[in-house]
Tab-separated table of N, CA and C in Angstrom:
chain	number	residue	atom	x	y	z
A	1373	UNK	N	-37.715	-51.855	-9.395
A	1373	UNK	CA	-37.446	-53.042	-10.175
A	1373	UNK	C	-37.238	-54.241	-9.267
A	1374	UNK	N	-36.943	-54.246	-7.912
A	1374	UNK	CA	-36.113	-54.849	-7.192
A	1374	UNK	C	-37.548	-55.328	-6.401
A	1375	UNK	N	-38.722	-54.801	-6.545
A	1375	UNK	CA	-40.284	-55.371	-5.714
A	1375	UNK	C	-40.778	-56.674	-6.499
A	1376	UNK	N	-40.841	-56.252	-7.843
A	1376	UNK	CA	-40.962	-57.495	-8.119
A	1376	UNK	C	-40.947	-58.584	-8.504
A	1377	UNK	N	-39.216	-58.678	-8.513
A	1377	UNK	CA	-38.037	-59.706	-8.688
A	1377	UNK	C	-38.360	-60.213	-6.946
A	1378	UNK	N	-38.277	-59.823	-6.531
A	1378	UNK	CA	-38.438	-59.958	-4.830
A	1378	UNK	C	-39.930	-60.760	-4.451
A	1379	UNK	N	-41.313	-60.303	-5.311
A	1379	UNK	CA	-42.325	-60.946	-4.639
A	1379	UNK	C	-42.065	-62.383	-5.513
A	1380	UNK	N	-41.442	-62.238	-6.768
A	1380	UNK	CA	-41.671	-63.766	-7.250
A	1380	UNK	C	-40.396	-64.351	-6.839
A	1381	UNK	N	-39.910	-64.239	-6.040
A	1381	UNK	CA	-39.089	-65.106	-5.637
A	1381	UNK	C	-39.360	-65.411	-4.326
A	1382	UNK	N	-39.456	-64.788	-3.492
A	1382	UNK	CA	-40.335	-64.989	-2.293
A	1382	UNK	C	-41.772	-65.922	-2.496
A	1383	UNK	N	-42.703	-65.382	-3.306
A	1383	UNK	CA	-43.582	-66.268	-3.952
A	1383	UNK	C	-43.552	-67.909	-4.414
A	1384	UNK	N	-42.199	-68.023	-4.970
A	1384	UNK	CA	-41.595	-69.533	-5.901
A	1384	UNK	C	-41.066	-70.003	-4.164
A	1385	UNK	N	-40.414	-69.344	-3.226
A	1385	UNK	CA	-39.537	-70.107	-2.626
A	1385	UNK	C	-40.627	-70.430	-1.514
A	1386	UNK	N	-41.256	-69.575	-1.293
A	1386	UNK	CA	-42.930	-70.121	-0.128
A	1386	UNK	C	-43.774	-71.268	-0.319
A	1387	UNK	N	-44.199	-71.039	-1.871
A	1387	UNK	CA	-44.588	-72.365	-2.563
A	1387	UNK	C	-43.939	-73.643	-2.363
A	1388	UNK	N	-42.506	-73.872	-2.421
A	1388	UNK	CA	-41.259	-74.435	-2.235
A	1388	UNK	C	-41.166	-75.113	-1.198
A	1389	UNK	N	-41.122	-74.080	0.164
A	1389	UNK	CA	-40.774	-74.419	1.748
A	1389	UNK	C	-41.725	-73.809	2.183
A	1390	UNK	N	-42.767	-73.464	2.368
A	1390	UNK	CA	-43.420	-73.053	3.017
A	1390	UNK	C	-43.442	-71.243	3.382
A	1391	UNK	N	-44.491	-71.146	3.476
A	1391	UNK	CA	-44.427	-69.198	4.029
A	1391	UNK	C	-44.152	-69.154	5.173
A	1392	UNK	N	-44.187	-70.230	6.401
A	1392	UNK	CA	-44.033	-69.517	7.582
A	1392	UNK	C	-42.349	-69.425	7.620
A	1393	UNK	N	-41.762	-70.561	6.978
A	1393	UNK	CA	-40.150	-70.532	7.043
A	1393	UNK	C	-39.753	-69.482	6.283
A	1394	UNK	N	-40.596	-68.651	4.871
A	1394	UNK	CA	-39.977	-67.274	4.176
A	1394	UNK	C	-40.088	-66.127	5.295
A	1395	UNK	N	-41.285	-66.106	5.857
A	1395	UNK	CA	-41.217	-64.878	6.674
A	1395	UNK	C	-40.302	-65.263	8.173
A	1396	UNK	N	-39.861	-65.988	8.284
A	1396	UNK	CA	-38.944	-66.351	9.401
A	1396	UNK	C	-37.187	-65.953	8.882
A	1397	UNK	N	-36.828	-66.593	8.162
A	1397	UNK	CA	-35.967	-66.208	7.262
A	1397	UNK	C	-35.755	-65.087	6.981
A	1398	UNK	N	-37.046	-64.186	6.469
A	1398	UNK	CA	-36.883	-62.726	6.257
A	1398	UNK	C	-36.605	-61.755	7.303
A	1399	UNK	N	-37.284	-62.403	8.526
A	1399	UNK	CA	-37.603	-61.920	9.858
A	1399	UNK	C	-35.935	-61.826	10.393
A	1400	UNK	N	-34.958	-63.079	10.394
A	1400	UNK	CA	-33.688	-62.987	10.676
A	1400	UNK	C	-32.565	-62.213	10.191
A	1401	UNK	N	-32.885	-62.115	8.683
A	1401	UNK	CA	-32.125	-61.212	7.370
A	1401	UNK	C	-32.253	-59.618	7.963
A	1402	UNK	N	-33.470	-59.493	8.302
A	1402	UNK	CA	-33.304	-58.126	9.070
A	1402	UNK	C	-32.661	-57.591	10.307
A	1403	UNK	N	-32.845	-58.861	11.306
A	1403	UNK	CA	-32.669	-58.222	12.473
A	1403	UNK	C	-31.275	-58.201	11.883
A	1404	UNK	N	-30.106	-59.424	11.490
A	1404	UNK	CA	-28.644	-59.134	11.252
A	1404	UNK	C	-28.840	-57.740	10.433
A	1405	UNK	N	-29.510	-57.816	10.145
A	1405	UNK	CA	-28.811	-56.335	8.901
A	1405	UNK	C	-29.086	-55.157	10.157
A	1406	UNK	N	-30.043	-54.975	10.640
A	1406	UNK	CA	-30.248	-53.822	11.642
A	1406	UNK	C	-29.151	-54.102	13.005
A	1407	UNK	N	-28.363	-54.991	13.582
A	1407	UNK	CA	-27.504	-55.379	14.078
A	1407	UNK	C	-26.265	-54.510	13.802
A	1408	UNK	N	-26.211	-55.112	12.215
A	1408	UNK	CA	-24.770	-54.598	11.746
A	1408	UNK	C	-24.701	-53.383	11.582
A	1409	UNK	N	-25.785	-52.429	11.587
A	1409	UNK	CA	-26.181	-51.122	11.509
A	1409	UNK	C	-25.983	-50.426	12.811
A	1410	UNK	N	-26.106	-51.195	13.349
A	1410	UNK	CA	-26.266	-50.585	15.223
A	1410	UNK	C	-24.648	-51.119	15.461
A	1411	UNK	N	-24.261	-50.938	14.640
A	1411	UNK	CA	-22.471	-51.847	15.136
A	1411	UNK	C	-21.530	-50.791	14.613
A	1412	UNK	N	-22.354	-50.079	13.193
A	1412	UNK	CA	-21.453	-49.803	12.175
A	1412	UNK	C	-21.460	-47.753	12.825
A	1413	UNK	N	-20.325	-47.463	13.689
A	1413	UNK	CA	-20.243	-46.193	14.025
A	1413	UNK	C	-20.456	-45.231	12.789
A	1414	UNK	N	-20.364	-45.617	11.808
A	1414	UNK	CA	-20.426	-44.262	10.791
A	1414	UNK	C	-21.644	-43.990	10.515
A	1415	UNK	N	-22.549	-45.441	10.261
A	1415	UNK	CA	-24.072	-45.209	10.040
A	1415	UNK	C	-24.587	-44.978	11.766
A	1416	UNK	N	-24.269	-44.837	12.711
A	1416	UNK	CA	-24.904	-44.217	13.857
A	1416	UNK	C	-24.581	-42.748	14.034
A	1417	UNK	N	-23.473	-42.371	13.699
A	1417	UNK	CA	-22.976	-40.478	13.403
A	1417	UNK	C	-23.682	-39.587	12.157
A	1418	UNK	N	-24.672	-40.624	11.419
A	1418	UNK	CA	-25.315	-40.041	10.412
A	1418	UNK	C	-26.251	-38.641	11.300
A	1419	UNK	N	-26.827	-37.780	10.998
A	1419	UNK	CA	-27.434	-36.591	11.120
A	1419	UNK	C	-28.604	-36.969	10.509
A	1420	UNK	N	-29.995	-36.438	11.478
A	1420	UNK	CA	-31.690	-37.128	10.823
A	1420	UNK	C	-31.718	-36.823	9.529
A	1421	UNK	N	-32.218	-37.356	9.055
A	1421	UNK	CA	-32.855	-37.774	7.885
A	1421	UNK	C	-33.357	-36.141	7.071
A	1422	UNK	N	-34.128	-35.794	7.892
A	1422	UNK	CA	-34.432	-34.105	7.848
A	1422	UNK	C	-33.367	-33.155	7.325
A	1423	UNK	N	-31.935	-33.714	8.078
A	1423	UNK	CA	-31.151	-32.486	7.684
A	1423	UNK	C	-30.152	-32.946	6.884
A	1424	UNK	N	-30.466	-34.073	6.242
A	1424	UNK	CA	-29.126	-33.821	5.141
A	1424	UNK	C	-29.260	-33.720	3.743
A	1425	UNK	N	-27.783	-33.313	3.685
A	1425	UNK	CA	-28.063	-32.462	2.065
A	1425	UNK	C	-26.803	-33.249	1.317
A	1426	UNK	N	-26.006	-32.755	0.276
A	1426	UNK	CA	-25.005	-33.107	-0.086
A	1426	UNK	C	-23.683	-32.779	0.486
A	1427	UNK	N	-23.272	-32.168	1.663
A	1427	UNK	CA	-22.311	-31.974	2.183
A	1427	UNK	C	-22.213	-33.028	3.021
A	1428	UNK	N	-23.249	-33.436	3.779
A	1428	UNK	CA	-23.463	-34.524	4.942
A	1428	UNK	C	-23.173	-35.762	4.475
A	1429	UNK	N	-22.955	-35.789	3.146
A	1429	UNK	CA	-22.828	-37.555	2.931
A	1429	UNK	C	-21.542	-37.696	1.561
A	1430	UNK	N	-20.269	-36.535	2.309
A	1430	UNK	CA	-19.094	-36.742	2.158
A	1430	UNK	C	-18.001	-37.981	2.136
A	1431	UNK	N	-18.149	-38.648	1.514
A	1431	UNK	CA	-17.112	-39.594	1.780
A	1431	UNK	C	-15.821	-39.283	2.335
A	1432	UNK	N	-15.517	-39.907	3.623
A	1432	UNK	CA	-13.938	-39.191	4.367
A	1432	UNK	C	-12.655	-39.667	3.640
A	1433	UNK	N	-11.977	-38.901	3.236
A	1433	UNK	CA	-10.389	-38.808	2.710
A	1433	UNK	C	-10.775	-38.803	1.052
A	1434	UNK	N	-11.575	-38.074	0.719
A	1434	UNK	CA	-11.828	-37.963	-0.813
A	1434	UNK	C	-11.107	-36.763	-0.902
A	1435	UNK	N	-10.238	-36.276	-2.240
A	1435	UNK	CA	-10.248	-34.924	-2.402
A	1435	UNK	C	-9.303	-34.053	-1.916
């Protein structure tokens, strides 16, 4: 639902300001988000992708 609420708004705001400033913009939105990811110790102690199940994505002090 969230693709293409996303292309028409990306779409309206390119039209707007230009595409090279949306994909620049978008380009920055990521690196912070992959930043804060590489910051955030709990999402780096995650286990591949391969091996998790529902035990692995325990919330700590539940229960």
């Amino acid at each position: 639902m969230a693709a293409p609420v996303g292309s028409l708004l990306g779409g309206s705001v390119g039209a707007w300001i230009g595409s090279v400033l949306v994909v620049t913009c978008s380009g920055i939105i990521v690196l912070i988000v992959a930043i804060c990811w590489l910051l955030n110790a709990e999402v780096r102690k995650l286990p591949p992708t391969k091996s998790l199940d529902e035990n692995s994505l325990v919330i700590q002090g539940e229960g």
